[in-house]
PDB file of C-alpha atoms in Angstrom:
ATOM      1  CA  UNK A  14      -9.999  23.036 -68.845  1.00  0.00           C
ATOM      2  CA  UNK A  15      -9.749  22.179 -65.176  1.00  0.00           C
ATOM      3  CA  UNK A  16     -11.261  24.145 -62.462  1.00  0.00           C
ATOM      4  CA  UNK A  17      -8.984  26.229 -60.250  1.00  0.00           C
ATOM      5  CA  UNK A  18      -9.895  25.618 -56.663  1.00  0.00           C
ATOM      6  CA  UNK A  19      -7.377  28.107 -55.412  1.00  0.00           C
ATOM      7  CA  UNK A  20      -8.868  31.113 -57.284  1.00  0.00           C
ATOM      8  CA  UNK A  21     -10.234  34.168 -55.677  1.00  0.00           C
ATOM      9  CA  UNK A  22     -13.891  33.636 -55.067  1.00  0.00           C
ATOM     10  CA  UNK A  23     -16.600  36.108 -55.830  1.00  0.00           C
ATOM     11  CA  UNK A  24     -19.569  35.239 -53.527  1.00  0.00           C
ATOM     12  CA  UNK A  25     -22.093  36.816 -55.999  1.00  0.00           C
ATOM     13  CA  UNK A  26     -20.823  35.086 -59.076  1.00  0.00           C
ATOM     14  CA  UNK A  27     -20.463  31.810 -57.208  1.00  0.00           C
ATOM     15  CA  UNK A  28     -24.116  32.220 -56.092  1.00  0.00           C
ATOM     16  CA  UNK A  29     -23.076  32.043 -52.373  1.00  0.00           C
ATOM     17  CA  UNK A  30     -24.474  35.496 -51.724  1.00  0.00           C
ATOM     18  CA  UNK A  31     -27.537  36.805 -53.723  1.00  0.00           C
ATOM     19  CA  UNK A  32     -27.106  39.862 -55.868  1.00  0.00           C
ATOM     20  CA  UNK A  33     -27.804  43.199 -54.263  1.00  0.00           C
ATOM     21  CA  UNK A  34     -31.047  43.966 -56.217  1.00  0.00           C
ATOM     22  CA  UNK A  35     -32.231  40.297 -56.519  1.00  0.00           C
ATOM     23  CA  UNK A  36     -35.416  39.112 -54.768  1.00  0.00           C
ATOM     24  CA  UNK A  37     -35.025  35.986 -52.723  1.00  0.00           C
ATOM     25  CA  UNK A  38     -38.161  34.008 -51.916  1.00  0.00           C
ATOM     26  CA  UNK A  39     -37.768  31.916 -48.787  1.00  0.00           C
ATOM     27  CA  UNK A  40     -39.033  28.390 -49.001  1.00  0.00           C
ATOM     28  CA  UNK A  41     -40.316  25.992 -46.379  1.00  0.00           C
ATOM     29  CA  UNK A  42     -38.236  23.114 -45.443  1.00  0.00           C
ATOM     30  CA  UNK A  43     -40.861  20.711 -46.634  1.00  0.00           C
ATOM     31  CA  UNK A  44     -40.981  21.953 -50.244  1.00  0.00           C
ATOM     32  CA  UNK A  45     -38.027  19.927 -51.296  1.00  0.00           C
ATOM     33  CA  UNK A  46     -39.756  16.755 -50.169  1.00  0.00           C
ATOM     34  CA  UNK A  47     -41.634  14.660 -52.557  1.00  0.00           C
ATOM     35  CA  UNK A  48     -45.122  13.764 -51.381  1.00  0.00           C
ATOM     36  CA  UNK A  49     -46.739  10.340 -51.760  1.00  0.00           C
ATOM     37  CA  UNK A  50     -48.536  11.263 -54.907  1.00  0.00           C
ATOM     38  CA  UNK A  51     -45.423  12.413 -56.671  1.00  0.00           C
ATOM     39  CA  UNK A  52     -43.515   9.291 -55.478  1.00  0.00           C
ATOM     40  CA  UNK A  53     -46.232   7.094 -57.033  1.00  0.00           C
ATOM     41  CA  UNK A  54     -45.980   9.086 -60.228  1.00  0.00           C
ATOM     42  CA  UNK A  55     -42.292   8.030 -60.375  1.00  0.00           C
ATOM     43  CA  UNK A  56     -40.411  11.072 -59.086  1.00  0.00           C
ATOM     44  CA  UNK A  57     -38.886   9.093 -56.295  1.00  0.00           C
ATOM     45  CA  UNK A  58     -39.946   5.759 -54.902  1.00  0.00           C
ATOM     46  CA  UNK A  59     -41.057   5.383 -51.364  1.00  0.00           C
ATOM     47  CA  UNK A  60     -38.158   3.003 -50.679  1.00  0.00           C
ATOM     48  CA  UNK A  61     -35.613   5.697 -51.717  1.00  0.00           C
ATOM     49  CA  UNK A  62     -37.428   8.244 -49.586  1.00  0.00           C
ATOM     50  CA  UNK A  63     -37.216   5.998 -46.597  1.00  0.00           C
ATOM     51  CA  UNK A  64     -33.573   5.438 -47.299  1.00  0.00           C
ATOM     52  CA  UNK A  65     -32.446   8.996 -47.797  1.00  0.00           C
ATOM     53  CA  UNK A  66     -34.901  10.524 -45.235  1.00  0.00           C
ATOM     54  CA  UNK A  67     -36.967  13.657 -45.231  1.00  0.00           C
ATOM     55  CA  UNK A  68     -35.499  16.952 -46.206  1.00  0.00           C
ATOM     56  CA  UNK A  69     -35.184  19.715 -43.527  1.00  0.00           C
ATOM     57  CA  UNK A  70     -33.682  23.140 -43.602  1.00  0.00           C
ATOM     58  CA  UNK A  71     -31.156  23.713 -40.807  1.00  0.00           C
ATOM     59  CA  UNK A  72     -29.821  27.266 -40.790  1.00  0.00           C
ATOM     60  CA  UNK A  73     -30.595  27.496 -44.384  1.00  0.00           C
ATOM     61  CA  UNK A  74     -28.907  24.298 -45.277  1.00  0.00           C
ATOM     62  CA  UNK A  75     -30.762  21.357 -46.712  1.00  0.00           C
ATOM     63  CA  UNK A  76     -30.262  18.352 -44.448  1.00  0.00           C
ATOM     64  CA  UNK A  77     -31.516  14.743 -44.689  1.00  0.00           C
ATOM     65  CA  UNK A  78     -31.337  12.637 -41.586  1.00  0.00           C
ATOM     66  CA  UNK A  79     -32.940   9.136 -41.952  1.00  0.00           C
ATOM     67  CA  UNK A  80     -34.502   7.751 -38.894  1.00  0.00           C
ATOM     68  CA  UNK A  81     -32.741   4.411 -39.034  1.00  0.00           C
ATOM     69  CA  UNK A  82     -29.392   6.193 -39.040  1.00  0.00           C
ATOM     70  CA  UNK A  83     -30.395   8.369 -36.065  1.00  0.00           C
ATOM     71  CA  UNK A  84     -31.509   5.226 -34.170  1.00  0.00           C
ATOM     72  CA  UNK A  85     -28.382   3.340 -35.203  1.00  0.00           C
ATOM     73  CA  UNK A  86     -25.974   6.086 -33.974  1.00  0.00           C
ATOM     74  CA  UNK A  87     -28.055   6.740 -30.895  1.00  0.00           C
ATOM     75  CA  UNK A  88     -27.814   3.002 -29.892  1.00  0.00           C
ATOM     76  CA  UNK A  89     -24.090   2.895 -30.649  1.00  0.00           C
ATOM     77  CA  UNK A  90     -23.507   6.087 -28.707  1.00  0.00           C
ATOM     78  CA  UNK A  91     -25.408   4.711 -25.660  1.00  0.00           C
ATOM     79  CA  UNK A  92     -23.535   1.409 -25.845  1.00  0.00           C
ATOM     80  CA  UNK A  93     -20.239   3.122 -26.064  1.00  0.00           C
ATOM     81  CA  UNK A  94     -21.105   5.449 -23.229  1.00  0.00           C
ATOM     82  CA  UNK A  95     -22.125   2.528 -21.032  1.00  0.00           C
ATOM     83  CA  UNK A  96     -18.988   0.551 -21.758  1.00  0.00           C
ATOM     84  CA  UNK A  97     -16.853   3.707 -21.231  1.00  0.00           C
ATOM     85  CA  UNK A  98     -18.464   4.279 -17.850  1.00  0.00           C
ATOM     86  CA  UNK A  99     -17.815   0.615 -16.779  1.00  0.00           C
ATOM     87  CA  UNK A 100     -14.141   0.915 -17.927  1.00  0.00           C
ATOM     88  CA  UNK A 101     -13.681   4.188 -16.101  1.00  0.00           C
ATOM     89  CA  UNK A 102     -15.244   2.770 -12.943  1.00  0.00           C
ATOM     90  CA  UNK A 103     -12.908  -0.251 -13.050  1.00  0.00           C
ATOM     91  CA  UNK A 104      -9.880   2.016 -13.729  1.00  0.00           C
ATOM     92  CA  UNK A 105     -10.930   4.270 -10.820  1.00  0.00           C
ATOM     93  CA  UNK A 106     -11.279   1.245  -8.484  1.00  0.00           C
ATOM     94  CA  UNK A 107      -7.902  -0.096  -9.448  1.00  0.00           C
ATOM     95  CA  UNK A 108      -6.220   3.270  -9.101  1.00  0.00           C
ATOM     96  CA  UNK A 109      -8.017   3.839  -5.804  1.00  0.00           C
ATOM     97  CA  UNK A 110      -6.877   0.369  -4.442  1.00  0.00           C
ATOM     98  CA  UNK A 111      -3.351   1.155  -5.583  1.00  0.00           C
ATOM     99  CA  UNK A 112      -3.221   4.585  -3.945  1.00  0.00           C
ATOM    100  CA  UNK A 113      -4.712   3.044  -0.758  1.00  0.00           C
ATOM    101  CA  UNK A 114      -1.959   0.269  -0.693  1.00  0.00           C
ATOM    102  CA  UNK A 115       0.657   2.867  -1.446  1.00  0.00           C
ATOM    103  CA  UNK A 116      -0.497   5.197   1.360  1.00  0.00           C
ATOM    104  CA  UNK A 117      -0.720   2.216   3.705  1.00  0.00           C
ATOM    105  CA  UNK A 118       2.826   1.043   2.810  1.00  0.00           C
ATOM    106  CA  UNK A 119       4.361   4.448   3.259  1.00  0.00           C
ATOM    107  CA  UNK A 120       2.629   5.113   6.486  1.00  0.00           C
ATOM    108  CA  UNK A 121       3.689   1.642   7.673  1.00  0.00           C
ATOM    109  CA  UNK A 122       7.330   2.335   6.699  1.00  0.00           C
ATOM    110  CA  UNK A 123       7.225   5.735   8.409  1.00  0.00           C
ATOM    111  CA  UNK A 124       5.803   4.225  11.552  1.00  0.00           C
ATOM    112  CA  UNK A 125       8.742   1.798  11.827  1.00  0.00           C
ATOM    113  CA  UNK A 126      11.441   4.398  12.170  1.00  0.00           C
ATOM    114  CA  UNK A 127      10.182   6.502  15.104  1.00  0.00           C
ATOM    115  CA  UNK A 128      13.532   7.196  16.857  1.00  0.00           C
ATOM    116  CA  UNK A 129      15.434  10.033  15.021  1.00  0.00           C
ATOM    117  CA  UNK A 130      18.708   9.065  16.853  1.00  0.00           C
ATOM    118  CA  UNK A 131      18.789   5.797  14.926  1.00  0.00           C
ATOM    119  CA  UNK A 132      20.581   6.408  11.619  1.00  0.00           C
ATOM    120  CA  UNK A 133      19.236   4.245   8.828  1.00  0.00           C
ATOM    121  CA  UNK A 134      22.214   4.114   6.501  1.00  0.00           C
ATOM    122  CA  UNK A 135      24.837   3.029   8.972  1.00  0.00           C
ATOM    123  CA  UNK A 136      22.381   0.665  10.597  1.00  0.00           C
ATOM    124  CA  UNK A 137      21.401  -1.098   7.424  1.00  0.00           C
ATOM    125  CA  UNK A 138      25.097  -1.297   6.406  1.00  0.00           C
ATOM    126  CA  UNK A 139      25.867  -3.118   9.607  1.00  0.00           C
ATOM    127  CA  UNK A 140      22.945  -5.450   9.127  1.00  0.00           C
ATOM    128  CA  UNK A 141      24.099  -6.246   5.577  1.00  0.00           C
ATOM    129  CA  UNK A 142      27.706  -6.939   6.811  1.00  0.00           C
ATOM    130  CA  UNK A 143      26.365  -9.223   9.558  1.00  0.00           C
ATOM    131  CA  UNK A 144      24.224 -11.067   7.018  1.00  0.00           C
ATOM    132  CA  UNK A 145      27.052 -11.567   4.640  1.00  0.00           C
ATOM    133  CA  UNK A 146      29.396 -12.592   7.522  1.00  0.00           C
ATOM    134  CA  UNK A 147      26.853 -15.341   8.467  1.00  0.00           C
ATOM    135  CA  UNK A 148      26.738 -16.433   4.812  1.00  0.00           C
ATOM    136  CA  UNK A 149      30.527 -16.593   4.585  1.00  0.00           C
ATOM    137  CA  UNK A 150      31.045 -18.494   7.851  1.00  0.00           C
ATOM    138  CA  UNK A 151      28.502 -21.225   6.887  1.00  0.00           C
ATOM    139  CA  UNK A 152      29.348 -21.609   3.276  1.00  0.00           C
ATOM    140  CA  UNK A 153      30.760 -25.142   3.821  1.00  0.00           C
ATOM    141  CA  UNK A 154      28.294 -26.206   6.486  1.00  0.00           C
ATOM    142  CA  UNK A 155      24.887 -27.904   6.251  1.00  0.00           C
ATOM    143  CA  UNK A 156      21.999 -26.300   4.410  1.00  0.00           C
ATOM    144  CA  UNK A 157      20.252 -25.556   7.696  1.00  0.00           C
ATOM    145  CA  UNK A 158      23.154 -23.472   9.004  1.00  0.00           C
ATOM    146  CA  UNK A 159      23.456 -21.720   5.611  1.00  0.00           C
ATOM    147  CA  UNK A 160      19.854 -20.765   5.676  1.00  0.00           C
ATOM    148  CA  UNK A 161      19.511 -19.729   9.318  1.00  0.00           C
ATOM    149  CA  UNK A 162      22.845 -18.240  10.434  1.00  0.00           C
ATOM    150  CA  UNK A 163      22.787 -15.155   8.131  1.00  0.00           C
ATOM    151  CA  UNK A 164      19.184 -14.420   9.319  1.00  0.00           C
ATOM    152  CA  UNK A 165      20.178 -14.881  12.984  1.00  0.00           C
ATOM    153  CA  UNK A 166      23.319 -12.655  12.722  1.00  0.00           C
ATOM    154  CA  UNK A 167      21.409 -10.018  10.723  1.00  0.00           C
ATOM    155  CA  UNK A 168      18.575  -9.923  13.188  1.00  0.00           C
ATOM    156  CA  UNK A 169      20.921  -9.695  16.198  1.00  0.00           C
ATOM    157  CA  UNK A 170      22.757  -6.800  14.478  1.00  0.00           C
ATOM    158  CA  UNK A 171      19.423  -5.197  13.667  1.00  0.00           C
ATOM    159  CA  UNK A 172      18.242  -5.460  17.312  1.00  0.00           C
ATOM    160  CA  UNK A 173      21.583  -4.092  18.516  1.00  0.00           C
ATOM    161  CA  UNK A 174      22.020  -1.208  16.050  1.00  0.00           C
ATOM    162  CA  UNK A 175      18.444   0.027  15.818  1.00  0.00           C
ATOM    163  CA  UNK A 176      16.461  -1.355  18.833  1.00  0.00           C
ATOM    164  CA  UNK A 177      13.368   0.836  18.406  1.00  0.00           C
ATOM    165  CA  UNK A 178      13.082   0.131  14.664  1.00  0.00           C
ATOM    166  CA  UNK A 179      13.597  -3.616  15.405  1.00  0.00           C
ATOM    167  CA  UNK A 180      10.813  -3.593  17.921  1.00  0.00           C
ATOM    168  CA  UNK A 181       8.409  -1.836  15.629  1.00  0.00           C
ATOM    169  CA  UNK A 182       9.252  -4.209  12.864  1.00  0.00           C
ATOM    170  CA  UNK A 183       8.601  -7.233  15.092  1.00  0.00           C
ATOM    171  CA  UNK A 184       5.196  -5.766  16.010  1.00  0.00           C
ATOM    172  CA  UNK A 185       4.441  -5.254  12.369  1.00  0.00           C
ATOM    173  CA  UNK A 186       5.453  -8.869  11.467  1.00  0.00           C
ATOM    174  CA  UNK A 187       3.368 -10.116  14.406  1.00  0.00           C
ATOM    175  CA  UNK A 188       0.275  -8.193  13.179  1.00  0.00           C
ATOM    176  CA  UNK A 189       0.755  -9.596   9.598  1.00  0.00           C
ATOM    177  CA  UNK A 190       1.075 -13.119  10.924  1.00  0.00           C
ATOM    178  CA  UNK A 191      -1.995 -12.601  13.078  1.00  0.00           C
ATOM    179  CA  UNK A 192      -4.065 -11.644  10.101  1.00  0.00           C
ATOM    180  CA  UNK A 193      -2.720 -14.462   7.874  1.00  0.00           C
ATOM    181  CA  UNK A 194      -2.123 -17.271  10.304  1.00  0.00           C
ATOM    182  CA  UNK A 195      -4.090 -16.603  13.513  1.00  0.00           C
ATOM    183  CA  UNK A 196      -3.984 -20.111  14.943  1.00  0.00           C
ATOM    184  CA  UNK A 197      -0.190 -20.445  14.358  1.00  0.00           C
ATOM    185  CA  UNK A 198       0.359 -17.081  15.941  1.00  0.00           C
ATOM    186  CA  UNK A 199      -1.691 -18.038  19.010  1.00  0.00           C
ATOM    187  CA  UNK A 200       0.455 -21.153  19.502  1.00  0.00           C
ATOM    188  CA  UNK A 201       3.616 -19.087  18.894  1.00  0.00           C
ATOM    189  CA  UNK A 202       2.525 -16.557  21.486  1.00  0.00           C
ATOM    190  CA  UNK A 203       1.699 -19.303  23.953  1.00  0.00           C
ATOM    191  CA  UNK A 204       5.112 -20.909  23.420  1.00  0.00           C
ATOM    192  CA  UNK A 205       6.816 -17.496  23.750  1.00  0.00           C
ATOM    193  CA  UNK A 206       5.003 -16.764  27.067  1.00  0.00           C
ATOM    194  CA  UNK A 207       6.063 -20.175  28.376  1.00  0.00           C
ATOM    195  CA  UNK A 208       9.632 -19.445  27.397  1.00  0.00           C
ATOM    196  CA  UNK A 209       9.503 -15.968  29.095  1.00  0.00           C
ATOM    197  CA  UNK A 210       7.960 -17.549  32.146  1.00  0.00           C
ATOM    198  CA  UNK A 211      10.630 -20.241  32.337  1.00  0.00           C
ATOM    199  CA  UNK A 212      13.403 -17.679  31.771  1.00  0.00           C
ATOM    200  CA  UNK A 213      11.988 -15.434  34.516  1.00  0.00           C
ATOM    201  CA  UNK A 214      11.658 -18.476  36.825  1.00  0.00           C
ATOM    202  CA  UNK A 215      15.255 -19.622  35.982  1.00  0.00           C
ATOM    203  CA  UNK A 216      16.587 -16.139  36.831  1.00  0.00           C
ATOM    204  CA  UNK A 217      14.692 -15.995  40.044  1.00  0.00           C
ATOM    205  CA  UNK A 218      15.980 -19.539  40.947  1.00  0.00           C
ATOM    206  CA  UNK A 219      19.444 -18.438  40.200  1.00  0.00           C
ATOM    207  CA  UNK A 220      19.245 -15.376  42.450  1.00  0.00           C
ATOM    208  CA  UNK A 221      17.595 -17.438  45.220  1.00  0.00           C
ATOM    209  CA  UNK A 222      20.274 -20.108  44.952  1.00  0.00           C
ATOM    210  CA  UNK A 223      22.973 -17.437  44.940  1.00  0.00           C
ATOM    211  CA  UNK A 224      21.440 -15.796  48.035  1.00  0.00           C
ATOM    212  CA  UNK A 225      21.105 -19.152  49.814  1.00  0.00           C
ATOM    213  CA  UNK A 226      24.745 -19.994  48.899  1.00  0.00           C
ATOM    214  CA  UNK A 227      25.991 -16.643  50.158  1.00  0.00           C
ATOM    215  CA  UNK A 228      24.184 -17.141  53.444  1.00  0.00           C
ATOM    216  CA  UNK A 229      25.649 -20.664  53.832  1.00  0.00           C
ATOM    217  CA  UNK A 230      29.138 -19.544  52.874  1.00  0.00           C
ATOM    218  CA  UNK A 231      28.806 -16.724  55.329  1.00  0.00           C
ATOM    219  CA  UNK A 232      27.571 -18.991  58.165  1.00  0.00           C
ATOM    220  CA  UNK A 233      30.314 -21.428  57.353  1.00  0.00           C
ATOM    221  CA  UNK A 234      33.009 -18.683  57.561  1.00  0.00           C
ATOM    222  CA  UNK A 235      31.581 -17.399  60.856  1.00  0.00           C
ATOM    223  CA  UNK A 236      31.669 -20.908  62.234  1.00  0.00           C
ATOM    224  CA  UNK A 237      35.255 -21.470  61.084  1.00  0.00           C
ATOM    225  CA  UNK A 238      36.216 -18.090  62.593  1.00  0.00           C
ATOM    226  CA  UNK A 239      34.514 -19.042  65.865  1.00  0.00           C
ATOM    227  CA  UNK A 240      36.127 -22.415  66.123  1.00  0.00           C
ATOM    228  CA  UNK A 241      39.597 -21.681  64.834  1.00  0.00           C
ATOM    229  CA  UNK A 242      39.907 -17.936  65.046  1.00  0.00           C
ATOM    230  CA  UNK A 243      40.866 -17.807  61.366  1.00  0.00           C
ATOM    231  CA  UNK A 244      39.014 -15.246  59.178  1.00  0.00           C
ATOM    232  CA  UNK A 245      38.300 -16.977  55.858  1.00  0.00           C
ATOM    233  CA  UNK A 246      35.927 -14.430  54.432  1.00  0.00           C
TER     234      UNK A 246
END
């Protein structure tokens, strides 16, 4: 007859709870152990005792915990804890670098668009149209024109449609180039300064020449008027 594990339990009959009038003699935790003399007499060998561990009572429950098992699980737990700490530190470092880069990127993008009067969607739409126009116009030209003309037209449209954002973007690109290629940027800045100096000098020469020409033309007109009496101004 099989035992019914789903039956209604009677704690007294199942010997879980002692009877009401019974006398229960408490025992020490060591009494279940087998001493060396009993082990030599053949009750249990010392090897088996070392394998199963000493008996102890924990909250009324007989427990055996061999020392080698405690040392083994203690070492495994320490190793796992050490590796877990290393993994969590690495994950924290990666996540921290990611959040730092994300914050830097978002703050950089936010610092580019500082003029609220510049509308982004119409501006970028115009830049895209200018870029595609340059690509269409140079589709049968040389590779140099196909590569540069869309960028030139798009940049010109960018500078015209959103001048403040374009200026901030140029400053950002200059800073990135300075951090990556410092020597190249120094030469580039030197060339740009020379171009600006030459441009300023050319404009000044133009105004000086124009002023000199106006004076000469005025003097010539006055001379003709004095000699002939005809006003040619």
